[in-house]
Amino acid sequence: MACLNYSKQASNITEGVSDANNTTAQPGDVIRYTLSVKNTANTRVSKFVVQENMSDVLDYADITDFGGGSIDNNNIVSWPATNIPSGQTITKQITVKVKNPIPQTAASPSNPGDYDLTMTNVYGNTVNIKL
């Protein structure tokens, strides 16, 4: 929807880093992703469902808190439908813990983004956390 602005931020709770984008996480670090959706329209957006693909993150981390969401077989986390009033922003959070030890699986030639020692996550903007 053109009237919605999507954005994401990641914080490394373990290391005390409020903006973890383009930083390096260590085994066992706890990362909290915050997804934001702002309604810039003059009217309410009804029954909006926030969905987030966590596939690349799950190569190297386990979700420890879904923040009220649930995950499907395609690694998509979804939250219950909500209304977004005009001019308002809603946020959802997902907390993950980096695996210890970090998997050393080789990158696949057919999908070089998998197991590339970077947790890439896109929700409006891109967040990359190196391992």
Coordinates of C-alpha atoms in Angstrom, one line a residue:
M1 CA 0.0 0.0 0.0
A2 CA 1.4 3.4 -1.0
C3 CA 0.1 5.0 2.2
L4 CA 2.2 2.8 4.4
N5 CA 5.9 3.3 5.3
Y6 CA 7.8 0.2 6.4
S7 CA 11.0 0.3 8.4
K8 CA 13.1 -2.0 10.6
Q9 CA 15.8 -1.6 13.2
A10 CA 17.9 -4.2 14.9
S11 CA 19.5 -3.9 18.4
N12 CA 22.1 -6.2 19.8
I13 CA 20.9 -6.5 23.4
T14 CA 23.9 -8.5 24.6
E15 CA 26.4 -6.0 23.3
G16 CA 24.4 -2.9 24.2
V17 CA 24.3 -1.7 20.5
S18 CA 21.1 0.2 19.7
D19 CA 21.7 0.1 15.9
A20 CA 23.2 -3.3 15.0
N21 CA 23.0 -2.8 11.2
N22 CA 26.4 -3.4 9.7
T23 CA 27.9 -4.7 13.0
T24 CA 29.2 -8.1 13.8
A25 CA 27.4 -10.3 16.3
Q26 CA 29.0 -13.0 18.4
P27 CA 27.8 -16.5 19.2
G28 CA 25.0 -16.3 21.8
D29 CA 24.2 -12.6 21.2
V30 CA 20.6 -11.6 21.5
I31 CA 19.2 -9.4 18.7
R32 CA 15.9 -7.6 18.8
Y33 CA 14.3 -6.6 15.5
T34 CA 11.7 -3.9 15.6
L35 CA 9.4 -3.5 12.6
S36 CA 7.5 -0.3 12.2
V37 CA 4.6 0.5 9.9
K38 CA 3.4 4.2 9.6
N39 CA 0.1 5.1 8.0
T40 CA 0.6 8.3 6.1
A41 CA -2.9 8.3 4.6
N42 CA -5.8 10.5 5.8
T43 CA -7.8 7.5 6.7
R44 CA -7.4 4.4 8.9
V45 CA -6.0 1.3 7.4
S46 CA -8.1 -1.6 8.6
K47 CA -7.1 -5.2 9.4
F48 CA -3.5 -4.8 8.4
V49 CA -1.3 -7.9 8.9
V50 CA 2.4 -7.4 9.6
Q51 CA 4.4 -10.2 8.0
E52 CA 8.2 -10.7 8.2
N53 CA 10.3 -13.3 6.4
M54 CA 13.0 -14.6 8.8
S55 CA 14.5 -17.2 6.6
D56 CA 18.0 -15.7 6.3
V57 CA 18.2 -14.8 10.0
L58 CA 17.2 -18.4 10.9
D59 CA 20.3 -19.7 9.1
Y60 CA 22.3 -18.4 12.1
A61 CA 19.8 -17.7 14.9
D62 CA 16.8 -19.1 16.7
I63 CA 13.7 -17.0 17.6
T64 CA 13.3 -16.7 21.3
D65 CA 10.4 -14.3 21.4
F66 CA 7.8 -13.8 18.6
G67 CA 6.3 -10.7 20.3
G68 CA 2.8 -12.0 19.9
G69 CA 3.4 -13.3 16.4
S70 CA 3.5 -16.8 15.0
I71 CA 5.7 -18.5 12.3
D72 CA 4.6 -20.6 9.4
N73 CA 6.4 -23.4 7.5
N74 CA 8.0 -20.8 5.1
N75 CA 9.6 -18.9 8.1
I76 CA 7.1 -16.0 7.8
V77 CA 6.2 -14.5 11.1
S78 CA 2.8 -12.9 11.1
W79 CA 0.9 -10.9 13.8
P80 CA -2.9 -10.7 14.2
A81 CA -4.6 -8.1 12.0
T82 CA -4.7 -4.6 13.4
N83 CA -6.1 -1.2 12.5
I84 CA -3.6 1.6 11.9
P85 CA -5.1 5.1 12.5
S86 CA -4.2 7.9 10.2
G87 CA -0.8 9.3 11.0
Q88 CA 0.0 6.6 13.5
T89 CA 2.8 4.0 13.6
I90 CA 2.5 0.4 14.9
T91 CA 5.5 -1.7 15.9
K92 CA 6.2 -5.4 16.3
Q93 CA 9.3 -7.1 17.7
I94 CA 11.1 -10.4 17.2
T95 CA 13.9 -11.4 19.4
V96 CA 16.5 -14.0 18.2
K97 CA 19.6 -15.6 19.7
V98 CA 22.6 -16.2 17.5
K99 CA 23.5 -19.9 17.5
N100 CA 26.5 -21.1 19.5
P101 CA 28.5 -22.3 17.7
I102 CA 27.8 -20.4 14.5
P103 CA 27.0 -22.8 11.7
Q104 CA 29.8 -23.1 9.2
T105 CA 27.6 -24.4 6.4
A106 CA 29.0 -23.5 3.0
A107 CA 27.1 -21.1 0.8
S108 CA 25.0 -22.8 -1.9
P109 CA 26.0 -21.9 -5.5
S110 CA 22.2 -21.8 -6.3
N111 CA 21.4 -19.4 -3.5
P112 CA 24.5 -17.5 -2.5
G113 CA 22.6 -15.5 0.1
D114 CA 22.1 -18.6 2.3
Y115 CA 24.9 -19.3 4.8
D116 CA 26.9 -16.2 3.8
L117 CA 27.8 -15.4 7.4
T118 CA 25.4 -12.4 7.3
M119 CA 21.9 -12.2 8.7
T120 CA 20.1 -10.1 6.1
N121 CA 16.6 -8.9 6.8
V122 CA 14.4 -6.6 4.8
Y123 CA 11.3 -4.7 5.9
G124 CA 11.2 -1.4 4.0
N125 CA 14.9 -1.0 4.6
T126 CA 17.7 -3.7 4.8
V127 CA 19.4 -4.7 8.0
N128 CA 22.7 -6.7 7.7
I129 CA 24.4 -8.3 10.8
K130 CA 27.7 -10.0 10.1
L131 CA 28.8 -13.1 12.0

